[in-house]
Amino acid sequence: MTNCTENDHTFPLPARRRAEDLLIEAKATYCIHVFSGVVHGFATKGDPNDSDNRWAKEESASSVVRWFKRFVEEAR
């Protein structure tokens, strides 16, 4: 599970696509969310007064919780 930005200096598009190729090759279970209009750090340092940043931050947090709940419930 990863949440990243469309233009991210720490995880640029070629690296993100390569990572996805490797996950597919490994037949891994994965999820990649890509958010536009925000910058790296949006999930922890995003401006809560900016509606795009606030939405991306909240959606990112919610998706991580749902991701983990899915696997915790499956493990029971």
mmCIF file of C-alpha atoms in Angstrom:
data_model
loop_
_atom_site.group_PDB
_atom_site.id
_atom_site.type_symbol
_atom_site.label_atom_id
_atom_site.label_comp_id
_atom_site.label_asym_id
_atom_site.label_seq_id
_atom_site.Cartn_x
_atom_site.Cartn_y
_atom_site.Cartn_z
ATOM 1 C CA MET A 1 0.000 0.000 0.000
ATOM 2 C CA THR A 2 1.413 3.350 -0.977
ATOM 3 C CA ASN A 3 -0.015 6.817 -1.323
ATOM 4 C CA CYS A 4 2.057 9.153 -3.429
ATOM 5 C CA THR A 5 1.851 12.345 -5.433
ATOM 6 C CA GLU A 6 1.682 12.653 -9.190
ATOM 7 C CA ASN A 7 4.967 14.577 -9.241
ATOM 8 C CA ASP A 8 7.064 13.281 -6.361
ATOM 9 C CA HIS A 9 10.795 13.962 -6.235
ATOM 10 C CA THR A 10 11.306 10.976 -3.898
ATOM 11 C CA PHE A 11 9.293 8.508 -6.002
ATOM 12 C CA PRO A 12 9.294 9.759 -9.604
ATOM 13 C CA LEU A 13 7.042 8.235 -12.244
ATOM 14 C CA PRO A 14 9.661 5.868 -13.770
ATOM 15 C CA ALA A 15 10.452 4.461 -10.317
ATOM 16 C CA ARG A 16 6.771 4.118 -9.458
ATOM 17 C CA ARG A 17 6.059 2.274 -12.700
ATOM 18 C CA ARG A 18 9.071 0.008 -12.159
ATOM 19 C CA ALA A 19 7.888 -0.765 -8.624
ATOM 20 C CA GLU A 20 4.459 -1.666 -9.964
ATOM 21 C CA ASP A 21 6.020 -3.915 -12.618
ATOM 22 C CA LEU A 22 7.978 -5.725 -9.905
ATOM 23 C CA LEU A 23 4.867 -6.146 -7.761
ATOM 24 C CA ILE A 24 2.957 -7.562 -10.729
ATOM 25 C CA GLU A 25 5.843 -9.885 -11.566
ATOM 26 C CA ALA A 26 5.902 -11.113 -7.961
ATOM 27 C CA LYS A 27 2.122 -11.583 -8.035
ATOM 28 C CA ALA A 28 1.978 -9.450 -4.894
ATOM 29 C CA THR A 29 -1.137 -7.927 -3.440
ATOM 30 C CA TYR A 30 -0.677 -4.192 -3.623
ATOM 31 C CA CYS A 31 -2.441 -0.858 -3.885
ATOM 32 C CA ILE A 32 -1.053 2.410 -5.204
ATOM 33 C CA HIS A 33 -2.959 5.669 -4.824
ATOM 34 C CA VAL A 34 -1.626 8.630 -6.778
ATOM 35 C CA PHE A 35 -2.836 12.091 -5.782
ATOM 36 C CA SER A 36 -2.578 15.067 -8.108
ATOM 37 C CA GLY A 37 -2.386 18.673 -6.995
ATOM 38 C CA VAL A 38 -0.421 17.989 -3.819
ATOM 39 C CA VAL A 39 3.282 17.685 -3.036
ATOM 40 C CA HIS A 40 5.405 15.108 -1.226
ATOM 41 C CA GLY A 41 4.554 15.154 2.471
ATOM 42 C CA PHE A 42 0.856 15.913 1.911
ATOM 43 C CA ALA A 43 -0.229 13.106 4.247
ATOM 44 C CA THR A 44 1.722 14.453 7.208
ATOM 45 C CA LYS A 45 2.423 18.106 6.440
ATOM 46 C CA GLY A 46 -0.427 19.083 4.122
ATOM 47 C CA ASP A 47 -2.097 22.448 4.640
ATOM 48 C CA PRO A 48 -5.471 21.687 6.301
ATOM 49 C CA ASN A 49 -6.809 25.035 5.042
ATOM 50 C CA ASP A 50 -6.300 23.976 1.412
ATOM 51 C CA SER A 51 -9.235 21.808 0.314
ATOM 52 C CA ASP A 52 -7.137 19.641 -2.064
ATOM 53 C CA ASN A 53 -4.499 19.009 0.592
ATOM 54 C CA ARG A 54 -7.079 18.293 3.279
ATOM 55 C CA TRP A 55 -8.990 15.865 1.036
ATOM 56 C CA ALA A 56 -5.820 14.026 -0.066
ATOM 57 C CA LYS A 57 -4.581 13.753 3.524
ATOM 58 C CA GLU A 58 -7.926 12.426 4.785
ATOM 59 C CA GLU A 59 -8.342 10.028 1.854
ATOM 60 C CA SER A 60 -4.785 8.762 2.331
ATOM 61 C CA ALA A 61 -5.335 8.067 6.035
ATOM 62 C CA SER A 62 -8.683 6.406 5.377
ATOM 63 C CA SER A 63 -7.272 4.182 2.632
ATOM 64 C CA VAL A 64 -4.420 2.986 4.841
ATOM 65 C CA VAL A 65 -6.859 2.064 7.612
ATOM 66 C CA ARG A 66 -9.115 0.202 5.145
ATOM 67 C CA TRP A 67 -6.098 -1.618 3.670
ATOM 68 C CA PHE A 68 -4.937 -2.907 7.058
ATOM 69 C CA LYS A 69 -8.459 -3.758 8.249
ATOM 70 C CA ARG A 70 -8.934 -5.894 5.159
ATOM 71 C CA PHE A 71 -5.969 -8.079 5.987
ATOM 72 C CA VAL A 72 -6.559 -8.178 9.724
ATOM 73 C CA GLU A 73 -10.120 -9.367 9.171
ATOM 74 C CA GLU A 74 -8.991 -11.950 6.601
ATOM 75 C CA ALA A 75 -6.430 -13.317 9.062
ATOM 76 C CA ARG A 76 -9.099 -14.084 11.659
#
